[in-house]
mmCIF file of C-alpha atoms and ligand atoms in Angstrom:
data_model
loop_
_atom_site.group_PDB
_atom_site.id
_atom_site.type_symbol
_atom_site.label_atom_id
_atom_site.label_comp_id
_atom_site.label_asym_id
_atom_site.label_seq_id
_atom_site.Cartn_x
_atom_site.Cartn_y
_atom_site.Cartn_z
ATOM 1 C CA UNK B 192 96.030 117.707 88.554
ATOM 2 C CA UNK B 193 95.773 114.284 90.769
ATOM 3 C CA UNK B 194 97.831 113.729 93.958
ATOM 4 C CA UNK B 195 98.402 110.320 95.461
ATOM 5 C CA UNK B 196 100.097 110.665 98.134
ATOM 6 C CA UNK B 197 100.825 107.100 100.638
ATOM 7 C CA UNK B 198 101.262 108.584 104.027
ATOM 8 C CA UNK B 199 101.358 108.263 108.055
ATOM 9 C CA UNK B 200 100.050 110.076 111.163
ATOM 10 C CA UNK B 201 102.783 112.909 112.771
ATOM 11 C CA UNK B 202 104.784 113.119 109.648
ATOM 12 C CA UNK B 203 102.298 112.553 107.099
ATOM 13 C CA UNK B 204 99.888 114.850 108.210
ATOM 14 C CA UNK B 205 102.148 117.429 109.030
ATOM 15 C CA UNK B 206 103.573 116.952 104.837
ATOM 16 C CA UNK B 207 99.904 116.464 103.870
ATOM 17 C CA UNK B 208 98.688 120.045 105.698
ATOM 18 C CA UNK B 209 101.956 121.406 103.425
ATOM 19 C CA UNK B 210 100.431 120.271 100.283
ATOM 20 C CA UNK B 211 97.403 120.889 101.139
ATOM 21 C CA UNK B 212 99.079 124.567 101.066
ATOM 22 C CA UNK B 213 101.274 124.351 98.415
ATOM 23 C CA UNK B 214 98.108 123.497 96.423
ATOM 24 C CA UNK B 215 96.592 126.196 96.809
ATOM 25 C CA UNK B 216 98.528 128.947 96.299
ATOM 26 C CA UNK B 217 99.157 127.469 93.143
ATOM 27 C CA UNK B 218 95.594 127.303 92.173
ATOM 28 C CA UNK B 219 96.210 131.147 93.577
ATOM 29 C CA UNK B 220 98.658 132.142 91.563
ATOM 30 C CA UNK B 221 96.947 130.145 89.145
ATOM 31 C CA UNK B 222 100.124 128.337 87.246
ATOM 32 C CA UNK B 223 99.317 124.924 88.204
ATOM 33 C CA UNK B 224 96.335 125.171 86.061
ATOM 34 C CA UNK B 225 93.189 123.423 87.146
ATOM 35 C CA UNK B 226 94.867 122.547 90.242
ATOM 36 C CA UNK B 227 92.238 122.414 93.418
ATOM 37 C CA UNK B 228 92.770 121.137 96.927
ATOM 38 C CA UNK B 229 89.853 118.655 96.059
ATOM 39 C CA UNK B 230 92.635 116.576 93.788
ATOM 40 C CA UNK B 231 95.140 115.432 97.371
ATOM 41 C CA UNK B 232 93.624 111.904 98.184
ATOM 42 C CA UNK B 233 95.704 110.148 100.439
ATOM 43 C CA UNK B 234 96.282 106.173 101.488
ATOM 44 C CA UNK B 235 96.250 106.347 104.867
ATOM 45 C CA UNK B 236 98.038 103.150 107.113
ATOM 46 C CA UNK B 237 96.289 100.852 108.523
ATOM 47 C CA UNK B 238 98.583 98.743 110.566
ATOM 48 C CA UNK B 239 98.638 100.935 113.721
ATOM 49 C CA UNK B 240 94.412 99.869 114.312
ATOM 50 C CA UNK B 241 94.270 98.505 117.051
ATOM 51 C CA UNK B 242 90.555 97.247 119.142
ATOM 52 C CA UNK B 243 90.979 98.512 122.534
ATOM 53 C CA UNK B 244 88.017 98.985 124.842
ATOM 54 C CA UNK B 245 85.622 97.287 122.848
ATOM 55 C CA UNK B 246 86.365 100.604 120.202
ATOM 56 C CA UNK B 247 88.108 100.668 116.892
ATOM 57 C CA UNK B 248 91.343 103.214 117.199
ATOM 58 C CA UNK B 249 92.733 104.118 113.553
ATOM 59 C CA UNK B 250 95.448 106.110 114.886
ATOM 60 C CA UNK B 251 97.116 107.058 112.023
ATOM 61 C CA UNK B 252 93.376 108.582 109.741
ATOM 62 C CA UNK B 253 92.722 109.934 113.125
ATOM 63 C CA UNK B 254 95.831 111.942 112.949
ATOM 64 C CA UNK B 255 95.319 113.276 109.397
ATOM 65 C CA UNK B 256 91.934 114.055 109.810
ATOM 66 C CA UNK B 257 92.076 116.226 113.001
ATOM 67 C CA UNK B 258 95.177 117.601 111.497
ATOM 68 C CA UNK B 259 93.305 118.545 108.673
ATOM 69 C CA UNK B 260 89.945 119.608 109.964
ATOM 70 C CA UNK B 261 91.727 121.413 112.220
ATOM 71 C CA UNK B 262 90.562 120.614 114.963
ATOM 72 C CA UNK B 263 93.982 118.755 116.495
ATOM 73 C CA UNK B 264 96.047 119.790 119.258
ATOM 74 C CA UNK B 265 98.945 121.707 118.077
ATOM 75 C CA UNK B 266 101.110 121.318 121.633
ATOM 76 C CA UNK B 267 100.456 117.911 121.904
ATOM 77 C CA UNK B 268 101.128 117.033 118.748
ATOM 78 C CA UNK B 269 98.651 114.567 118.620
ATOM 79 C CA UNK B 270 95.066 113.673 119.173
ATOM 80 C CA UNK B 271 91.663 116.618 119.589
ATOM 81 C CA UNK B 272 92.626 120.754 120.775
ATOM 82 C CA UNK B 273 90.798 120.871 124.070
ATOM 83 C CA UNK B 274 90.897 117.281 125.112
ATOM 84 C CA UNK B 275 89.076 115.988 128.351
ATOM 85 C CA UNK B 276 89.734 112.309 129.409
ATOM 86 C CA UNK B 277 87.268 112.424 131.951
ATOM 87 C CA UNK B 278 86.215 108.593 130.298
ATOM 88 C CA UNK B 279 89.342 107.682 130.228
ATOM 89 C CA UNK B 280 89.278 108.436 134.168
ATOM 90 C CA UNK B 281 86.420 105.484 134.709
ATOM 91 C CA UNK B 282 88.108 103.158 132.131
ATOM 92 C CA UNK B 283 90.763 102.907 134.254
ATOM 93 C CA UNK B 284 88.910 102.871 137.416
ATOM 94 C CA UNK B 285 86.892 99.334 136.205
ATOM 95 C CA UNK B 286 90.191 97.972 134.569
ATOM 96 C CA UNK B 287 89.363 98.355 130.706
ATOM 97 C CA UNK B 288 91.967 99.288 128.159
ATOM 98 C CA UNK B 289 95.466 99.593 129.159
ATOM 99 C CA UNK B 290 95.685 102.189 131.591
ATOM 100 C CA UNK B 291 99.408 103.519 129.766
ATOM 101 C CA UNK B 292 97.120 104.428 127.297
ATOM 102 C CA UNK B 293 94.542 107.901 127.539
ATOM 103 C CA UNK B 294 91.774 107.649 125.617
ATOM 104 C CA UNK B 295 90.432 111.019 125.161
ATOM 105 C CA UNK B 296 87.036 111.607 125.735
ATOM 106 C CA UNK B 297 86.759 113.876 122.344
ATOM 107 C CA UNK B 298 88.181 110.874 120.555
ATOM 108 C CA UNK B 299 86.267 107.989 122.264
ATOM 109 C CA UNK B 300 83.742 109.669 120.183
ATOM 110 C CA UNK B 301 85.121 109.123 116.998
ATOM 111 C CA UNK B 302 86.330 105.716 117.902
ATOM 112 C CA UNK B 303 82.463 104.701 119.398
ATOM 113 C CA UNK B 304 81.139 106.861 116.477
ATOM 114 C CA UNK B 305 83.432 104.449 114.414
ATOM 115 C CA UNK B 306 82.600 101.261 115.858
ATOM 116 C CA UNK B 307 78.839 101.753 115.657
ATOM 117 C CA UNK B 308 79.116 102.096 112.111
ATOM 118 C CA UNK B 309 81.426 99.250 111.368
ATOM 119 C CA UNK B 310 78.725 96.734 113.580
ATOM 120 C CA UNK B 311 76.169 98.364 110.950
ATOM 121 C CA UNK B 312 77.643 96.641 108.216
ATOM 122 C CA UNK B 313 79.924 99.444 106.827
ATOM 123 C CA UNK B 314 83.781 98.776 106.176
ATOM 124 C CA UNK B 315 86.597 100.865 107.209
ATOM 125 C CA UNK B 316 86.843 103.044 103.930
ATOM 126 C CA UNK B 317 82.793 103.278 104.240
ATOM 127 C CA UNK B 318 83.328 104.709 107.866
ATOM 128 C CA UNK B 319 85.951 107.226 107.062
ATOM 129 C CA UNK B 320 84.195 108.772 104.320
ATOM 130 C CA UNK B 321 81.197 109.020 107.023
ATOM 131 C CA UNK B 322 84.282 110.565 108.923
ATOM 132 C CA UNK B 323 85.291 113.143 106.234
ATOM 133 C CA UNK B 324 81.877 114.828 106.155
ATOM 134 C CA UNK B 325 81.924 116.840 109.063
ATOM 135 C CA UNK B 326 84.614 118.649 108.119
ATOM 136 C CA UNK B 327 85.499 120.758 104.875
ATOM 137 C CA UNK B 328 89.391 119.087 104.889
ATOM 138 C CA UNK B 329 90.596 119.921 101.228
ATOM 139 C CA UNK B 330 92.389 116.841 100.915
ATOM 140 C CA UNK B 331 90.205 113.039 100.774
ATOM 141 C CA UNK B 332 91.488 110.154 102.835
ATOM 142 C CA UNK B 333 91.289 106.480 102.194
ATOM 143 C CA UNK B 334 92.681 103.673 104.163
ATOM 144 C CA UNK B 335 94.888 101.975 102.104
ATOM 145 C CA UNK B 336 92.993 98.490 102.931
ATOM 146 C CA UNK B 337 89.615 97.423 104.744
ATOM 147 C CA UNK B 338 91.343 94.149 106.250
ATOM 148 C CA UNK B 339 92.753 94.353 109.321
ATOM 149 C CA UNK B 340 96.298 94.291 109.230
ATOM 150 C CA UNK B 341 97.302 95.896 113.230
ATOM 151 C CA UNK B 342 100.760 95.218 113.630
ATOM 152 C CA UNK B 343 102.372 93.530 116.284
ATOM 153 C CA UNK B 344 106.054 92.826 117.212
ATOM 154 C CA UNK B 345 107.662 90.250 118.336
ATOM 155 C CA UNK B 346 110.618 91.071 121.000
ATOM 156 C CA UNK B 347 112.743 88.706 122.956
ATOM 157 C CA UNK B 348 111.663 87.514 126.474
ATOM 158 C CA UNK B 349 114.796 87.925 128.519
ATOM 159 C CA UNK B 350 114.734 91.926 126.886
ATOM 160 C CA UNK B 351 111.188 92.484 128.254
ATOM 161 C CA UNK B 352 112.147 90.942 132.396
ATOM 162 C CA UNK B 353 115.652 90.373 132.320
ATOM 163 C CA UNK B 354 116.389 88.712 134.773
ATOM 164 C CA UNK B 355 120.580 87.021 136.214
ATOM 165 C CA UNK B 356 118.127 83.932 136.313
ATOM 166 C CA UNK B 357 117.828 81.695 133.087
ATOM 167 C CA UNK B 358 114.417 80.546 131.954
ATOM 168 C CA UNK B 359 112.738 76.956 132.581
ATOM 169 C CA UNK B 360 114.141 74.521 129.930
ATOM 170 C CA UNK B 361 110.741 75.099 126.918
ATOM 171 C CA UNK B 362 109.698 78.001 128.261
ATOM 172 C CA UNK B 363 109.174 80.410 125.015
ATOM 173 C CA UNK B 364 111.903 82.748 124.001
ATOM 174 C CA UNK B 365 109.406 85.400 121.850
ATOM 175 C CA UNK B 366 106.607 87.037 123.143
ATOM 176 C CA UNK B 367 104.608 89.517 120.679
ATOM 177 C CA UNK B 368 102.572 92.494 121.363
ATOM 178 C CA UNK B 369 99.925 94.995 119.516
ATOM 179 C CA UNK B 370 102.858 97.487 117.877
ATOM 180 C CA UNK B 371 100.870 100.449 120.455
ATOM 181 C CA UNK B 372 102.154 98.055 123.322
ATOM 182 C CA UNK B 373 105.638 97.717 121.784
ATOM 183 C CA UNK B 374 105.560 101.724 120.849
ATOM 184 C CA UNK B 375 103.273 103.542 123.430
ATOM 185 C CA UNK B 376 104.205 102.060 126.080
ATOM 186 C CA UNK B 377 107.334 100.153 126.027
ATOM 187 C CA UNK B 378 108.308 103.479 124.389
ATOM 188 C CA UNK B 379 110.407 101.466 121.458
ATOM 189 C CA UNK B 380 113.434 100.456 123.753
ATOM 190 C CA UNK B 381 112.721 96.773 124.083
ATOM 191 C CA UNK B 382 114.741 95.687 120.996
ATOM 192 C CA UNK B 383 112.395 94.559 118.660
ATOM 193 C CA UNK B 384 113.066 91.804 116.165
ATOM 194 C CA UNK B 385 110.313 91.446 113.788
ATOM 195 C CA UNK B 386 107.252 92.890 112.940
ATOM 196 C CA UNK B 387 104.243 90.925 111.980
ATOM 197 C CA UNK B 388 101.305 92.265 109.456
ATOM 198 C CA UNK B 389 98.589 90.107 110.651
ATOM 199 C CA UNK B 390 95.885 89.020 107.804
ATOM 200 C CA UNK B 391 98.301 91.043 105.013
ATOM 201 C CA UNK B 392 98.707 88.207 102.800
ATOM 202 C CA UNK B 393 95.029 88.315 102.166
ATOM 203 C CA UNK B 394 94.755 91.699 102.946
ATOM 204 C CA UNK B 395 92.826 93.632 99.441
ATOM 205 C CA UNK B 396 93.841 97.464 98.827
ATOM 206 C CA UNK B 397 90.315 99.444 99.692
ATOM 207 C CA UNK B 398 87.953 100.643 97.694
ATOM 208 C CA UNK B 399 89.608 103.448 94.958
ATOM 209 C CA UNK B 400 93.372 103.132 96.210
ATOM 210 C CA UNK B 401 94.508 101.271 92.788
ATOM 211 C CA UNK B 402 92.535 103.855 90.917
ATOM 212 C CA UNK B 403 94.177 106.809 92.983
ATOM 213 C CA UNK B 404 97.726 105.671 92.067
ATOM 214 C CA UNK B 405 96.749 104.700 88.733
ATOM 215 C CA UNK B 406 94.724 107.782 88.359
ATOM 216 C CA UNK B 407 97.272 109.409 89.297
ATOM 217 C CA UNK B 408 99.072 112.620 87.601
ATOM 218 C CA UNK B 409 101.889 112.595 90.838
ATOM 219 C CA UNK B 410 102.092 109.946 93.587
ATOM 220 C CA UNK B 411 103.852 111.426 96.770
ATOM 221 C CA UNK B 412 105.890 108.911 99.959
ATOM 222 C CA UNK B 413 105.477 110.864 103.026
ATOM 223 C CA UNK B 414 108.043 111.776 105.165
ATOM 224 C CA UNK B 415 107.124 108.833 106.818
ATOM 225 C CA UNK B 416 108.145 105.665 109.289
ATOM 226 C CA UNK B 417 109.605 103.519 106.417
ATOM 227 C CA UNK B 418 108.640 100.682 107.791
ATOM 228 C CA UNK B 419 105.122 100.614 110.413
ATOM 229 C CA UNK B 420 103.801 103.528 108.228
ATOM 230 C CA UNK B 421 104.797 103.439 104.390
ATOM 231 C CA UNK B 422 106.228 99.805 104.055
ATOM 232 C CA UNK B 423 102.814 98.538 106.174
ATOM 233 C CA UNK B 424 101.043 100.060 102.944
ATOM 234 C CA UNK B 425 103.014 99.191 100.068
ATOM 235 C CA UNK B 426 102.960 95.705 101.614
ATOM 236 C CA UNK B 427 99.094 95.021 101.136
ATOM 237 C CA UNK B 428 98.658 92.823 97.811
ATOM 238 C CA UNK B 429 98.143 94.993 94.924
ATOM 239 C CA UNK B 430 100.061 98.681 96.001
ATOM 240 C CA UNK B 431 103.308 98.057 95.632
ATOM 241 C CA UNK B 432 101.791 96.494 91.970
ATOM 242 C CA UNK B 433 100.112 100.118 91.362
ATOM 243 C CA UNK B 434 102.939 102.096 92.389
ATOM 244 C CA UNK B 435 105.235 99.922 89.833
ATOM 245 C CA UNK B 436 102.096 100.129 87.063
ATOM 246 C CA UNK B 437 101.026 104.117 87.208
ATOM 247 C CA UNK B 438 102.265 106.203 84.330
ATOM 248 C CA UNK B 439 102.861 109.129 87.434
ATOM 249 C CA UNK B 440 106.032 110.076 89.130
ATOM 250 C CA UNK B 441 106.473 108.743 91.986
ATOM 251 C CA UNK B 442 108.705 110.765 94.776
ATOM 252 C CA UNK B 443 109.830 110.334 98.455
ATOM 253 C CA UNK B 444 110.655 112.523 100.427
ATOM 254 C CA UNK B 445 112.806 110.986 103.543
ATOM 255 C CA UNK B 446 111.892 111.067 107.234
ATOM 256 C CA UNK B 447 116.003 110.561 108.635
ATOM 257 C CA UNK B 448 117.744 113.715 108.302
ATOM 258 C CA UNK B 449 121.825 113.763 109.583
ATOM 259 C CA UNK B 450 120.653 109.964 110.171
ATOM 260 C CA UNK B 451 118.615 110.528 113.045
ATOM 261 C CA UNK B 452 114.431 110.561 112.428
ATOM 262 C CA UNK B 453 113.173 114.026 112.732
ATOM 263 C CA UNK B 454 110.558 113.160 115.770
ATOM 264 C CA UNK B 455 109.096 110.354 116.600
ATOM 265 C CA UNK B 456 111.493 106.920 117.027
ATOM 266 C CA UNK B 457 111.367 105.277 114.060
ATOM 267 C CA UNK B 458 115.312 104.609 113.963
ATOM 268 C CA UNK B 459 114.140 101.148 116.639
ATOM 269 C CA UNK B 460 111.828 100.763 113.465
ATOM 270 C CA UNK B 461 115.074 100.132 110.519
ATOM 271 C CA UNK B 462 117.231 98.372 112.102
ATOM 272 C CA UNK B 463 114.397 95.433 112.330
ATOM 273 C CA UNK B 464 113.702 95.436 108.793
ATOM 274 C CA UNK B 465 118.346 95.499 107.862
ATOM 275 C CA UNK B 466 118.713 99.265 106.867
ATOM 276 C CA UNK B 467 120.573 101.745 108.044
ATOM 277 C CA UNK B 468 118.918 105.353 109.985
ATOM 278 C CA UNK B 469 119.804 107.201 106.681
ATOM 279 C CA UNK B 470 118.341 109.227 103.853
ATOM 280 C CA UNK B 471 120.612 107.312 101.955
ATOM 281 C CA UNK B 472 119.645 103.439 102.520
ATOM 282 C CA UNK B 473 115.885 104.550 103.157
ATOM 283 C CA UNK B 474 116.101 106.120 99.343
ATOM 284 C CA UNK B 475 118.509 102.373 98.495
ATOM 285 C CA UNK B 476 115.660 100.598 99.894
ATOM 286 C CA UNK B 477 112.347 102.027 98.417
ATOM 287 C CA UNK B 478 114.307 101.398 95.240
ATOM 288 C CA UNK B 479 114.078 103.162 91.774
ATOM 289 C CA UNK B 480 110.894 101.882 89.759
ATOM 290 C CA UNK B 481 113.350 100.965 87.710
ATOM 291 C CA UNK B 482 114.667 98.434 89.053
ATOM 292 C CA UNK B 483 111.721 96.853 90.703
ATOM 293 C CA UNK B 484 111.657 99.472 93.335
ATOM 294 C CA UNK B 485 108.954 101.810 94.211
ATOM 295 C CA UNK B 486 109.764 105.435 93.518
ATOM 296 C CA UNK B 487 111.245 107.323 90.632
ATOM 297 C CA UNK B 488 112.372 110.722 92.895
ATOM 298 C CA UNK B 489 114.141 111.093 96.161
ATOM 299 C CA UNK B 490 114.293 114.008 98.450
ATOM 300 C CA UNK B 491 117.013 114.450 101.069
ATOM 301 C CA UNK B 492 117.849 117.228 103.426
ATOM 302 C CA UNK B 493 119.927 120.004 102.183
ATOM 303 C CA UNK B 494 122.590 118.035 104.662
ATOM 304 C CA UNK B 495 122.436 114.984 103.656
ATOM 305 C CA UNK B 496 123.146 115.937 99.757
ATOM 306 C CA UNK B 497 126.768 114.476 99.943
ATOM 307 C CA UNK B 498 124.571 111.284 99.229
ATOM 308 C CA UNK B 499 123.330 112.519 96.392
ATOM 309 C CA UNK B 500 125.682 111.193 93.952
ATOM 310 C CA UNK B 501 125.019 107.436 96.003
ATOM 311 C CA UNK B 502 121.300 107.829 95.362
ATOM 312 C CA UNK B 503 121.754 108.892 91.434
ATOM 313 C CA UNK B 504 123.885 105.456 91.462
ATOM 314 C CA UNK B 505 121.023 103.481 92.516
ATOM 315 C CA UNK B 506 118.695 105.428 89.362
ATOM 316 C CA UNK B 507 117.088 107.642 91.705
ATOM 317 C CA UNK B 508 116.313 111.260 91.035
ATOM 318 C CA UNK B 509 117.690 112.544 93.571
ATOM 319 C CA UNK B 510 117.856 115.815 94.913
ATOM 320 C CA UNK B 511 118.413 118.073 98.230
ATOM 321 C CA UNK B 512 116.142 120.591 100.007
ATOM 322 C CA UNK B 513 115.139 121.518 103.153
ATOM 323 C CA UNK B 514 113.172 118.799 105.128
ATOM 324 C CA UNK B 515 112.518 120.125 108.055
ATOM 325 C CA UNK B 516 107.981 121.301 108.338
ATOM 326 C CA UNK B 517 108.158 123.692 111.435
ATOM 327 C CA UNK B 518 105.424 125.443 110.307
ATOM 328 C CA UNK B 519 103.124 125.761 107.201
ATOM 329 C CA UNK B 520 105.597 127.667 105.451
ATOM 330 C CA UNK B 521 108.691 124.972 105.559
ATOM 331 C CA UNK B 522 106.003 122.253 104.952
ATOM 332 C CA UNK B 523 104.357 123.574 102.022
ATOM 333 C CA UNK B 524 107.678 124.345 100.897
ATOM 334 C CA UNK B 525 108.639 120.806 101.038
ATOM 335 C CA UNK B 526 105.499 119.639 99.204
ATOM 336 C CA UNK B 527 106.320 122.204 96.058
ATOM 337 C CA UNK B 528 109.650 120.460 96.009
ATOM 338 C CA UNK B 529 108.504 117.490 95.825
ATOM 339 C CA UNK B 530 106.027 118.206 92.976
ATOM 340 C CA UNK B 531 108.903 119.537 91.419
ATOM 341 C CA UNK B 532 111.392 117.089 91.236
ATOM 342 C CA UNK B 533 107.614 114.773 90.084
ATOM 343 C CA UNK B 534 107.423 117.331 86.933
ATOM 344 C CA UNK B 535 111.445 117.432 86.710
ATOM 345 C CA UNK B 536 110.626 113.554 85.926
ATOM 346 C CA UNK B 537 107.356 113.584 84.016
ATOM 347 C CA UNK B 538 109.443 115.873 81.756
ATOM 348 C CA UNK B 539 112.514 113.576 80.792
HETATM 349 P P1 GDP G 164 103.207 108.535 112.681
HETATM 350 O O1 GDP G 164 102.702 107.259 112.142
HETATM 351 O O2 GDP G 164 102.734 109.154 113.689
HETATM 352 O O3 GDP G 164 104.286 107.582 113.626
HETATM 353 O O4 GDP G 164 103.645 108.875 111.630
HETATM 354 P P2 GDP G 164 104.967 108.805 110.632
HETATM 355 O O5 GDP G 164 104.727 107.281 110.328
HETATM 356 O O6 GDP G 164 104.082 109.324 109.516
HETATM 357 O O7 GDP G 164 105.868 109.532 110.491
HETATM 358 C C1 GDP G 164 106.984 109.433 111.982
HETATM 359 C C2 GDP G 164 107.982 110.205 110.816
HETATM 360 O O8 GDP G 164 108.072 111.235 110.266
HETATM 361 C C3 GDP G 164 109.625 109.890 111.731
HETATM 362 O O9 GDP G 164 110.504 108.624 111.228
HETATM 363 C C4 GDP G 164 110.061 111.259 111.049
HETATM 364 O O10 GDP G 164 111.167 110.905 110.817
HETATM 365 C C5 GDP G 164 108.926 111.732 110.525
HETATM 366 N N1 GDP G 164 109.528 113.348 110.195
HETATM 367 C C6 GDP G 164 108.955 113.891 110.811
HETATM 368 N N2 GDP G 164 108.940 115.204 110.984
HETATM 369 C C7 GDP G 164 109.501 115.012 110.032
HETATM 370 C C8 GDP G 164 109.987 116.552 109.727
HETATM 371 O O11 GDP G 164 109.726 117.941 109.722
HETATM 372 N N3 GDP G 164 110.298 116.480 108.269
HETATM 373 C C9 GDP G 164 110.715 115.298 107.291
HETATM 374 N N4 GDP G 164 111.249 114.754 107.052
HETATM 375 N N5 GDP G 164 110.513 114.217 108.398
HETATM 376 C C10 GDP G 164 109.779 114.293 109.855
HETATM 377 CA CA1 CA G 165 101.575 105.680 112.664
#
């Protein structure tokens, strides 16, 4: 079975690890027929990517890479295990990069390799292929687009530096910063007014992305940030169209449980696009493919079961299952539930 997943970093990695495990279990039990881990393709968000200290960072791609390779830091939740920060200390002394954004030494090795290959003329997706040759991942990662669509956040100047003195006439009232600055330096605490993905209108899906969606037996939306992860992927011209056209059932998993984001600060993003922080609102925001949306099925947490009638009314095939991914078992069970809902939709 060919399974294509749209994913961001943290929620995306946990979900894809669970999916890989679920597919392995299916293969071991002999049901699911030819199912093999090699048939998972992950279309990865590139909206968080940034040039920093002369190197190209692709944080969501690297999160998936490190997690699937098993070289991630499980305690901290991001980056490489056994990381050191000697180079970062030197960069700080030189005043290069962002002092509040630590680049680990091992992680920098990845960024240097990526940047060297980009300078040699490879595209980000070709670089991604090279990076994946180092470890057996059990899944194929493709950046959503080779175009640099780095996300910028518009904020009110008054929110940035609150002061009692009114600004001089004609002074700009809005400021713009890279998503990483808003997220990491400001911890998403400065209200965002708008997210702007640069070059988005001219972006194209990376080679293989449209095919992975078109030729899939199942398409899954990981429980990733609906605005800056899934939202950016789907906004790449051609990807929404591919989702609309695929004959595969498309099933999404809510990143919101009981009106709260599970990990991270996605609750600072949803209001910017006028969507409530609930599993129901995100499901309705994605919308049923039958009505011009992007999903057929929508999984909410058991504690959000009261949203099911309204989701059904919105044309979605909805189900309530445990959505907390605590460990490989709970993540695999969630992935299995998503595959199960997809099978139900296919047989309808
Ligand atoms: P980022 O790129 O690192 O921000 O990660 P993603 O965009 O992939 O995922 C962020 C989202 O993952 C957040 O909105 C969380 O609510 C969600 N998330 C994290 N852990 C879990 C979990 O165990 N279950 C569910 N359902 N969602 C989760
Ligand atoms: Ca991310």
